[in-house]
mmCIF file of C-alpha atoms in Angstrom:
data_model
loop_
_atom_site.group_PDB
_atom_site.id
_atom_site.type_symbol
_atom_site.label_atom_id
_atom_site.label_comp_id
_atom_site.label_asym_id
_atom_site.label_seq_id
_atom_site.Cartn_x
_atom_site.Cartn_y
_atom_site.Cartn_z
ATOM 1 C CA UNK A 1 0.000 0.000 0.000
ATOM 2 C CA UNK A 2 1.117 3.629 -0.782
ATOM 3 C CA UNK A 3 0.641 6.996 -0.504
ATOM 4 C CA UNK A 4 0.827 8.917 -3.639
ATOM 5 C CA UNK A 5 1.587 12.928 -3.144
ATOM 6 C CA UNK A 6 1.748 15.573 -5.592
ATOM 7 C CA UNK A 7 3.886 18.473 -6.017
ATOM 8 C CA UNK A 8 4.326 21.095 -3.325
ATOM 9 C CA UNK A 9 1.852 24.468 -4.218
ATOM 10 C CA UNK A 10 4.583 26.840 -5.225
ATOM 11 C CA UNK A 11 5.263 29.996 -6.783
ATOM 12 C CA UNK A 12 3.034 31.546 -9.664
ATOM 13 C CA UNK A 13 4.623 30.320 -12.445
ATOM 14 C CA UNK A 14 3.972 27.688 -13.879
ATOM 15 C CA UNK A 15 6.222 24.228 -13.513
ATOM 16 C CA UNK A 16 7.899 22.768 -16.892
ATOM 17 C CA UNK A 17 5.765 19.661 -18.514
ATOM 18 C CA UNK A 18 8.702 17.508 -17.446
ATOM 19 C CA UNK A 19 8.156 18.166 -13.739
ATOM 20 C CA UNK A 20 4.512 18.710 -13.681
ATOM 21 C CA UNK A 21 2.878 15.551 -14.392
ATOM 22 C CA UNK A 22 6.020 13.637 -11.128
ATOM 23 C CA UNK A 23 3.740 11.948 -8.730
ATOM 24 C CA UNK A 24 5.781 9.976 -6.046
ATOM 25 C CA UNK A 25 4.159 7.410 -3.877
ATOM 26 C CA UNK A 26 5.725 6.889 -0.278
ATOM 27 C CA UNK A 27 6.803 3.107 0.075
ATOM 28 C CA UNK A 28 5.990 1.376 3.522
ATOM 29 C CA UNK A 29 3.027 4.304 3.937
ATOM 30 C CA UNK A 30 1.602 1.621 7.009
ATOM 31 C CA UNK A 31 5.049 1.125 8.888
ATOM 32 C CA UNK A 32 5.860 5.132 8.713
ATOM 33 C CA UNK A 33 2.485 5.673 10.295
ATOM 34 C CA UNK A 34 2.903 3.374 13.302
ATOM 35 C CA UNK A 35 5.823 5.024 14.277
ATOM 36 C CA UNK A 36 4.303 8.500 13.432
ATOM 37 C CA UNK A 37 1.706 7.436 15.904
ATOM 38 C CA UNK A 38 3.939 6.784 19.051
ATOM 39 C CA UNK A 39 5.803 9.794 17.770
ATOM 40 C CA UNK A 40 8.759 8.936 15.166
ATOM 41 C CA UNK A 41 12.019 9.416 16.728
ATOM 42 C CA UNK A 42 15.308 8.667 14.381
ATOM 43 C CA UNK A 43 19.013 8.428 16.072
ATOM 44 C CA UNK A 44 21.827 10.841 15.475
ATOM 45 C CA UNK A 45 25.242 10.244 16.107
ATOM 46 C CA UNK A 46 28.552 11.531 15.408
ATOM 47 C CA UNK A 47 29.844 9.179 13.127
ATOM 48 C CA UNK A 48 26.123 9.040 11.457
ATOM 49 C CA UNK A 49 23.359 6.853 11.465
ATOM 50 C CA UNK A 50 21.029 5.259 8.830
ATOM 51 C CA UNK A 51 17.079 6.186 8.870
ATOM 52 C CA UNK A 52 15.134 3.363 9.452
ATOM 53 C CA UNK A 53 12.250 3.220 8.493
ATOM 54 C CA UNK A 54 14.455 4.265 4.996
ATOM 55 C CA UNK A 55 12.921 6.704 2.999
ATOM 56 C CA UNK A 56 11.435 5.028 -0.252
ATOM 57 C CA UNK A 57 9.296 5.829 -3.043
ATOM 58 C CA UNK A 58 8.017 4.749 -6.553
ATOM 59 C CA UNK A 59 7.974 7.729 -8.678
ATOM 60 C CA UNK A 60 5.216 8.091 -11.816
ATOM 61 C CA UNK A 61 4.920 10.514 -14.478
ATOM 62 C CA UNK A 62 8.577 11.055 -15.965
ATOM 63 C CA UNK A 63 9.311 12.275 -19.006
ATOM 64 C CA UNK A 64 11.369 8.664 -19.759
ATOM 65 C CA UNK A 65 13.744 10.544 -22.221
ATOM 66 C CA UNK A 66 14.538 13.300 -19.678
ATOM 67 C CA UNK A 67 17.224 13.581 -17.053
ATOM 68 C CA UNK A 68 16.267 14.352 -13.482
ATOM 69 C CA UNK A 69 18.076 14.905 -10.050
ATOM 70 C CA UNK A 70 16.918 12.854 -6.907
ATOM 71 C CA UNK A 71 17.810 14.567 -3.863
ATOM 72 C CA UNK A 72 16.502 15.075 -0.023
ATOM 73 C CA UNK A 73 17.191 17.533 2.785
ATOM 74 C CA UNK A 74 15.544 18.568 6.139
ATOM 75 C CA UNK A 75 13.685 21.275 7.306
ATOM 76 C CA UNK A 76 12.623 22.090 10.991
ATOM 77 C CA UNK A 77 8.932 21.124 11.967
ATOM 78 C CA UNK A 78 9.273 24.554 13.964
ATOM 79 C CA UNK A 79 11.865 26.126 16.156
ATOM 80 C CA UNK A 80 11.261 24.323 19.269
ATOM 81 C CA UNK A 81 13.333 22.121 21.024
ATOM 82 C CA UNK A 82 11.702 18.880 23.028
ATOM 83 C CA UNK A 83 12.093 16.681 25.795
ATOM 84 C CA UNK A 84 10.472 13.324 26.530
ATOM 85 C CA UNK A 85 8.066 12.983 29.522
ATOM 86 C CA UNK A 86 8.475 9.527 30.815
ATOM 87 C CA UNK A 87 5.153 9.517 33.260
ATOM 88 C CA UNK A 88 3.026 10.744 30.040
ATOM 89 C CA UNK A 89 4.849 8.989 27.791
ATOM 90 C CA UNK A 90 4.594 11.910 25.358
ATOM 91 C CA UNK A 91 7.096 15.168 23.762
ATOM 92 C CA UNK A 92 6.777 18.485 25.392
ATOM 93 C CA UNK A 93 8.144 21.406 24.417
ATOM 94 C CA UNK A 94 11.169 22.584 26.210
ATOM 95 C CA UNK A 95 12.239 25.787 25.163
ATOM 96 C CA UNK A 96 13.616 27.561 22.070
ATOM 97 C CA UNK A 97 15.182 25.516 19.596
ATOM 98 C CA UNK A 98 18.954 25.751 18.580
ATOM 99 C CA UNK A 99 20.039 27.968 15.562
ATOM 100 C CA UNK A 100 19.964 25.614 12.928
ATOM 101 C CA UNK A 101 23.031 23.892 11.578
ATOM 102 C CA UNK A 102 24.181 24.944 7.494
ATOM 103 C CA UNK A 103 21.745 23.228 5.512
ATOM 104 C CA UNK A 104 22.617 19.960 3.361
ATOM 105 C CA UNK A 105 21.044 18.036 0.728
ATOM 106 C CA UNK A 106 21.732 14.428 0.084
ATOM 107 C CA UNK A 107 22.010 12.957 -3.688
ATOM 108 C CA UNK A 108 20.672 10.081 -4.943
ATOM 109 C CA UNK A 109 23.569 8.558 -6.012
ATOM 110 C CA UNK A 110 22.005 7.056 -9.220
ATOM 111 C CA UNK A 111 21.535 11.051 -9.952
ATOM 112 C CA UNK A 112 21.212 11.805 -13.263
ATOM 113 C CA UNK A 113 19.474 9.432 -14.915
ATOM 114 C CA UNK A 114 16.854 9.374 -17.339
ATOM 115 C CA UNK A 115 12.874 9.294 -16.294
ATOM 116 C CA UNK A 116 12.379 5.474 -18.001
ATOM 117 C CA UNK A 117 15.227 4.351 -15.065
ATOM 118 C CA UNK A 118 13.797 5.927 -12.247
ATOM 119 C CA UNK A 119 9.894 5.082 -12.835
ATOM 120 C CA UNK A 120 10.985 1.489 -13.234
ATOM 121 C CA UNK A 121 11.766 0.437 -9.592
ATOM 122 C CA UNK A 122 11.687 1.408 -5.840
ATOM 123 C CA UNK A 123 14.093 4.431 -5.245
ATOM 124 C CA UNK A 124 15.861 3.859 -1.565
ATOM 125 C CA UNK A 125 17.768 6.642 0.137
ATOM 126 C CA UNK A 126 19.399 3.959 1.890
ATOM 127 C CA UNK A 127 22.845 5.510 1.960
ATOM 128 C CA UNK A 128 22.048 8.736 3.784
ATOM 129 C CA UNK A 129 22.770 9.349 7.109
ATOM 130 C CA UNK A 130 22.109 11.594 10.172
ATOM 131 C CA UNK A 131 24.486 13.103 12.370
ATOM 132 C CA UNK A 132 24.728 15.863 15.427
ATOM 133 C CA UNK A 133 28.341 16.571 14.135
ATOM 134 C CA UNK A 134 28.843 20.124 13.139
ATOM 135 C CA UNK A 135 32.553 19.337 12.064
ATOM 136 C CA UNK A 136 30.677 16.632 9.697
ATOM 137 C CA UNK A 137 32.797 16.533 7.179
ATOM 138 C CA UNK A 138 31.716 13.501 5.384
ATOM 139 C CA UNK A 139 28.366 14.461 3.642
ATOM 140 C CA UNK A 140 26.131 13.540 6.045
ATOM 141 C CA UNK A 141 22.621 15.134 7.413
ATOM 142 C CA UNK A 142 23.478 17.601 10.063
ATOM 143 C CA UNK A 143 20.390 17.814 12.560
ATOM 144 C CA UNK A 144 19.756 19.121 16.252
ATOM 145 C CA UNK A 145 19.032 16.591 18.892
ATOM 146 C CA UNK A 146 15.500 16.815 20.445
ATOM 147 C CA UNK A 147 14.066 19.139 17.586
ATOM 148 C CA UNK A 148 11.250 17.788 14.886
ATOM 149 C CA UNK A 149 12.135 17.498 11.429
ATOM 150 C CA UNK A 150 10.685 16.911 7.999
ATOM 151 C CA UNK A 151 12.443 14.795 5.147
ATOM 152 C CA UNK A 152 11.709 16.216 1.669
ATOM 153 C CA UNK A 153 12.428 14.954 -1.877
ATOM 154 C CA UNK A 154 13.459 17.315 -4.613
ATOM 155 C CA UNK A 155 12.824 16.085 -8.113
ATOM 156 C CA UNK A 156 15.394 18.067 -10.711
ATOM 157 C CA UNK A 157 14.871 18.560 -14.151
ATOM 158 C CA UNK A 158 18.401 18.237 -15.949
ATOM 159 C CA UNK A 159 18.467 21.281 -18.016
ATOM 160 C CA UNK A 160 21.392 21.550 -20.255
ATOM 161 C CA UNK A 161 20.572 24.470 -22.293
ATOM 162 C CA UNK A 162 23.000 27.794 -22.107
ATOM 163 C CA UNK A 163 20.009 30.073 -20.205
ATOM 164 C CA UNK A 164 18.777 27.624 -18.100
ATOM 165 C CA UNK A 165 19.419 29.585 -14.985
ATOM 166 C CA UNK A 166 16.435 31.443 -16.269
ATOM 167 C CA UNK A 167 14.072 28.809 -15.634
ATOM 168 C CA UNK A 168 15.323 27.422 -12.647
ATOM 169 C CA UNK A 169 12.116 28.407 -10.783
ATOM 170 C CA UNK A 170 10.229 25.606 -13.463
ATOM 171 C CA UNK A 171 12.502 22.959 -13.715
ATOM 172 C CA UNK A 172 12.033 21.096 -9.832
ATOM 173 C CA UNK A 173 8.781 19.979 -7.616
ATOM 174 C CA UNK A 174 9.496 19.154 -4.354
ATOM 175 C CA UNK A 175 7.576 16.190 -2.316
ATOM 176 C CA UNK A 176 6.784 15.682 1.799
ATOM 177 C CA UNK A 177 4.739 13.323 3.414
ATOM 178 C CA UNK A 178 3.743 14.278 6.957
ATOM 179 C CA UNK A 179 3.982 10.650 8.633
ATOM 180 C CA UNK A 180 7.652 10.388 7.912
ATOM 181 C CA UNK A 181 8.100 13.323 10.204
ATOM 182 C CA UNK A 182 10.506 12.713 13.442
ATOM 183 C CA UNK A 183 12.174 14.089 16.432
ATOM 184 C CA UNK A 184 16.262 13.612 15.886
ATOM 185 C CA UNK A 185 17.625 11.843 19.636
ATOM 186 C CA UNK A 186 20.996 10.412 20.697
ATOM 187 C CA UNK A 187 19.606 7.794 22.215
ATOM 188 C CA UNK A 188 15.308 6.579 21.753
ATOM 189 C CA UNK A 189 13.243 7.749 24.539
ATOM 190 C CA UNK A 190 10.020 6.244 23.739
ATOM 191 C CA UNK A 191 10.345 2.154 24.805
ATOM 192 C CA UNK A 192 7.207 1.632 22.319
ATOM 193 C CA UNK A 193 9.603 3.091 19.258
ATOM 194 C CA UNK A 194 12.313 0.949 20.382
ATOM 195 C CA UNK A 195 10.072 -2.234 20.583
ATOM 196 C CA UNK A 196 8.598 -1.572 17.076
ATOM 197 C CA UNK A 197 12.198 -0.673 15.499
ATOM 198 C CA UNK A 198 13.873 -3.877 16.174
ATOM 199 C CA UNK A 199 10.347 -5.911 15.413
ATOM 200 C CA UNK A 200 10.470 -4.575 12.031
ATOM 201 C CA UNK A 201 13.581 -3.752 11.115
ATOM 202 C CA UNK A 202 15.055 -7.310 9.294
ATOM 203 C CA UNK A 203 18.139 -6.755 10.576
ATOM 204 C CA UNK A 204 18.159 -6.398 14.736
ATOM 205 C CA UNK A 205 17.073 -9.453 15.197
ATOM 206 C CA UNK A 206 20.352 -9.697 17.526
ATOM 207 C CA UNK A 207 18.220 -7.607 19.943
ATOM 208 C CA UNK A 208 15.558 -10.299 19.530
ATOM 209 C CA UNK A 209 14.688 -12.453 22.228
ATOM 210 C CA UNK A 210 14.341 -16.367 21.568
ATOM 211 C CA UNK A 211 11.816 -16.560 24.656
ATOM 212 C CA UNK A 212 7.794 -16.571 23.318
ATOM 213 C CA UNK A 213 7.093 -14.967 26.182
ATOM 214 C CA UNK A 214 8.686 -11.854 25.025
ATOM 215 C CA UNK A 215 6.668 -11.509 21.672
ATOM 216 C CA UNK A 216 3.504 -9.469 22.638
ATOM 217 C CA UNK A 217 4.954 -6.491 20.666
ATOM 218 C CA UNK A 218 2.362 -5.008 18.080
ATOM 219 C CA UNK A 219 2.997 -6.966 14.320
ATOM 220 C CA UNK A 220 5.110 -4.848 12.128
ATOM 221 C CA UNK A 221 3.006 -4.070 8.629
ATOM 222 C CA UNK A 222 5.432 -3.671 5.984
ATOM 223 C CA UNK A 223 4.298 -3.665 2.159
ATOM 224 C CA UNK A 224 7.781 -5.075 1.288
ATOM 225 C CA UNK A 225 8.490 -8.873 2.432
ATOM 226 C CA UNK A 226 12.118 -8.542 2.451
ATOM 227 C CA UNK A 227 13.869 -4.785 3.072
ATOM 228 C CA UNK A 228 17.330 -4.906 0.899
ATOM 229 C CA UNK A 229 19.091 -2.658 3.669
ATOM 230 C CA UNK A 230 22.582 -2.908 4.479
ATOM 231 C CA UNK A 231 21.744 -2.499 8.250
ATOM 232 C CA UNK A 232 23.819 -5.319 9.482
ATOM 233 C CA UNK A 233 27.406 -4.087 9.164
ATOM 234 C CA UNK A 234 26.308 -0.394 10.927
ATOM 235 C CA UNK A 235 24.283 -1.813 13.287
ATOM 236 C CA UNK A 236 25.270 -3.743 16.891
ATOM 237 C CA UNK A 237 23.684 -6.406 17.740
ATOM 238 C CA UNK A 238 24.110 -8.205 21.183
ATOM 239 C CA UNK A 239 25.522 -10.997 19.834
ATOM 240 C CA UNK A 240 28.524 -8.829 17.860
ATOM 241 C CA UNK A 241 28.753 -7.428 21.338
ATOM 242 C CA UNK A 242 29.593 -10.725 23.012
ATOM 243 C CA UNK A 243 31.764 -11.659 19.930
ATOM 244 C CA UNK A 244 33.771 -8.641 20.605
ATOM 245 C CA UNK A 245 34.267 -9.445 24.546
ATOM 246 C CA UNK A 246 35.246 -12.912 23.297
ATOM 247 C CA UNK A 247 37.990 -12.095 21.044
ATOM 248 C CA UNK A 248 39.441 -8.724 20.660
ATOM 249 C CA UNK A 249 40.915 -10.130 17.273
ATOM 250 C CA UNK A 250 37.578 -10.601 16.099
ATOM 251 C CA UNK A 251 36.195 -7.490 17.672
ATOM 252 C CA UNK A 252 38.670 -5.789 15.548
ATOM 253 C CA UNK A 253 38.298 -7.610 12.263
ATOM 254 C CA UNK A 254 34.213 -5.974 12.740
ATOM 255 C CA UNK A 255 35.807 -2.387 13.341
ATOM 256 C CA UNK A 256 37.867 -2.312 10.617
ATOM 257 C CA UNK A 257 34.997 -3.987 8.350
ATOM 258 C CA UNK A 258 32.163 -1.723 9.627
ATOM 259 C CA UNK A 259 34.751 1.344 8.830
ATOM 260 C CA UNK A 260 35.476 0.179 5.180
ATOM 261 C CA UNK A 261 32.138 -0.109 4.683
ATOM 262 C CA UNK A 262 31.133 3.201 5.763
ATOM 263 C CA UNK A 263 33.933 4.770 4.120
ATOM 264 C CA UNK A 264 33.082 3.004 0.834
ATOM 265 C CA UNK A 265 30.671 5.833 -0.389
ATOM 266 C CA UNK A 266 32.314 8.829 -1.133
ATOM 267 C CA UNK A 267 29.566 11.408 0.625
ATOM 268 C CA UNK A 268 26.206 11.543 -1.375
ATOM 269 C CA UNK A 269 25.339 14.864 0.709
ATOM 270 C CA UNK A 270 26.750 18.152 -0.439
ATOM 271 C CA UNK A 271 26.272 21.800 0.839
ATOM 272 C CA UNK A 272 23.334 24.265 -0.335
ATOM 273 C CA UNK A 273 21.915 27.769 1.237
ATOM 274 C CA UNK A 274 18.415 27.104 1.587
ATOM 275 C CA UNK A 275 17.133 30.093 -0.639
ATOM 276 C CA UNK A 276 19.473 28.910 -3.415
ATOM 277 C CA UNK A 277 18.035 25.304 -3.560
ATOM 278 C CA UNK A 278 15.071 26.766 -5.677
ATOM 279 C CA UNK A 279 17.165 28.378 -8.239
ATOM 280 C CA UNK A 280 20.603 26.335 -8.577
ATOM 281 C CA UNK A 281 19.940 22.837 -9.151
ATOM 282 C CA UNK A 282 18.548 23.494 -12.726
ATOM 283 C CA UNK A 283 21.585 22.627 -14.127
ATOM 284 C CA UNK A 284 23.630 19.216 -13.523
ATOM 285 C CA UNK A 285 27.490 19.540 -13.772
ATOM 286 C CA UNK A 286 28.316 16.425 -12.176
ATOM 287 C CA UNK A 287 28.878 13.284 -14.261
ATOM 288 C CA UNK A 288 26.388 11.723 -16.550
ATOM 289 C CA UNK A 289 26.553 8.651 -14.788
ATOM 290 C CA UNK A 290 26.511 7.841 -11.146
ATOM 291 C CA UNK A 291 29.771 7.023 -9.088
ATOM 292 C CA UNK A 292 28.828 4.691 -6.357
#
């Protein structure tokens, strides 16, 4: 089951006929609204961590001969910063939130490609990460602790023509959906969210308990039997832990393979003022084919 959105109500003008007719369904619409009901929280961490639920959508409408631009960012909910009540079980607001950190966006890093390859299967920002670094200096989603954000999706029209700066304004359509809204934490406050995080996500099931007496958590509802996310080499599980306390060899044989791994994409995210996103990206100047 999805959600299909359309584009963002924008400026005056009108969009280009490449852009206009995008319509992008949100994958996993059921899961994202489970957590959105406890209230969605999403870890961040200096060396970065990966979103799960991962943001995914099937995208309609593209002109198939046309190149386009994939790319995300995040915007505050508001400027308020939270804090978890434990005896409610529920966010309040605690104060003012913190100036917010230079904005990023994060490239698809099959960006460009033509509208027949993107229409044709699932499109997974799998690789993008959140951190509470400042001194991030390798690409990755800078975001506030205990403040609400919203993930967005920026479709870009490839325009290659000498004036195209001129019709920057036509050539993107941005999408949100309001249930993949969260609250960035170091560590998950809500005991519900941490429950339905390692029931659903394929790859925890090192936090799992063997013992049937444990399973009364709620069934996870995913549209997708089996999630292709590389969650295993970033995430520890208990049983890595003992692994590690067993053999310090071993334990560092992981390290070094959990480090290559995460070194093994070359950033993704790149840095943007937020007024110029709506008039820069009209033209691509990267490579015509994607370096993973």
């Amino acid at each position: 089951m999805c959600v299909s959105a359309v584009p963002e109500s924008s400026r005056t003008c009108s969009k280009a006929p490449e852009v206009a007719s995008v319509r992008v369904q949100l994958e996993m619409q059921s899961l994202w609204r489970q957590f959105d009901q406890l209230g969605t929280e999403m870890i961040v961490t200096k060396a970065g961590r990966r979103m799960f639920p991962t943001f995914q959508v099937h995208i309609s409408g593209m002109d198939p001969a046309a190149e386009y631009v994939l790319l995300m960012d995040f915007i505050p909910v508001d400027d308020k910063r939270y804090r978890y009540a434990f005896h409610s079980s529920s966010w309040l607001v605690a104060g003012r939130g913190d100036i917010a950190a230079p904005g990023r966006v994060h490239f698809h890093p099959d960006s460009p490609a033509r509208g027949a390859q993107w229409v044709k299967q699932t499109v997974s920002f799998d690789r993008l990460k959140l951190t509470n670094n400042l001194l991030d200096d390798n690409g990755h989603m800078i975001l506030s602790s205990m403040h609400r954000y919203q993930p967005r999706l920026h479709v870009v029209l490839v325009d290659r023509s000498h004036d195209s700066q001129r019709f920057a304004h036509r050539n993107f359509c941005t999408f949100s959906f309001p249930e993949t809204r969260f609250i960035a934490v170091t560590a998950y406050q809500n005991h519900r969210i941490t429950q339905l995080k390692i029931a659903c996500n394929p790859f925890a099931k090192g936090f799992r308990t063997a013992d049937s007496e444990n399973r009364h958590t709620a069934p996870c509802q995913t549209e997708s039997a089996g999630l292709c996310l590389p969650w295993s080499v970033f995430e520890e599980s208990s049983s890595v832990r003992e692994d590690q306390r067993r053999s310090s060899a071993h334990g560092a044989a992981l390290q070094t393979a959990g480090t290559e791994a995460a070194l093994s994409y070359d950033g993704g995210s790149h840095y943007y003022s937020a007024p110029a996103l709506l008039t820069v990206p009209c033209q691509w100047s990267g490579p015509s084919t994607a370096h993973r």
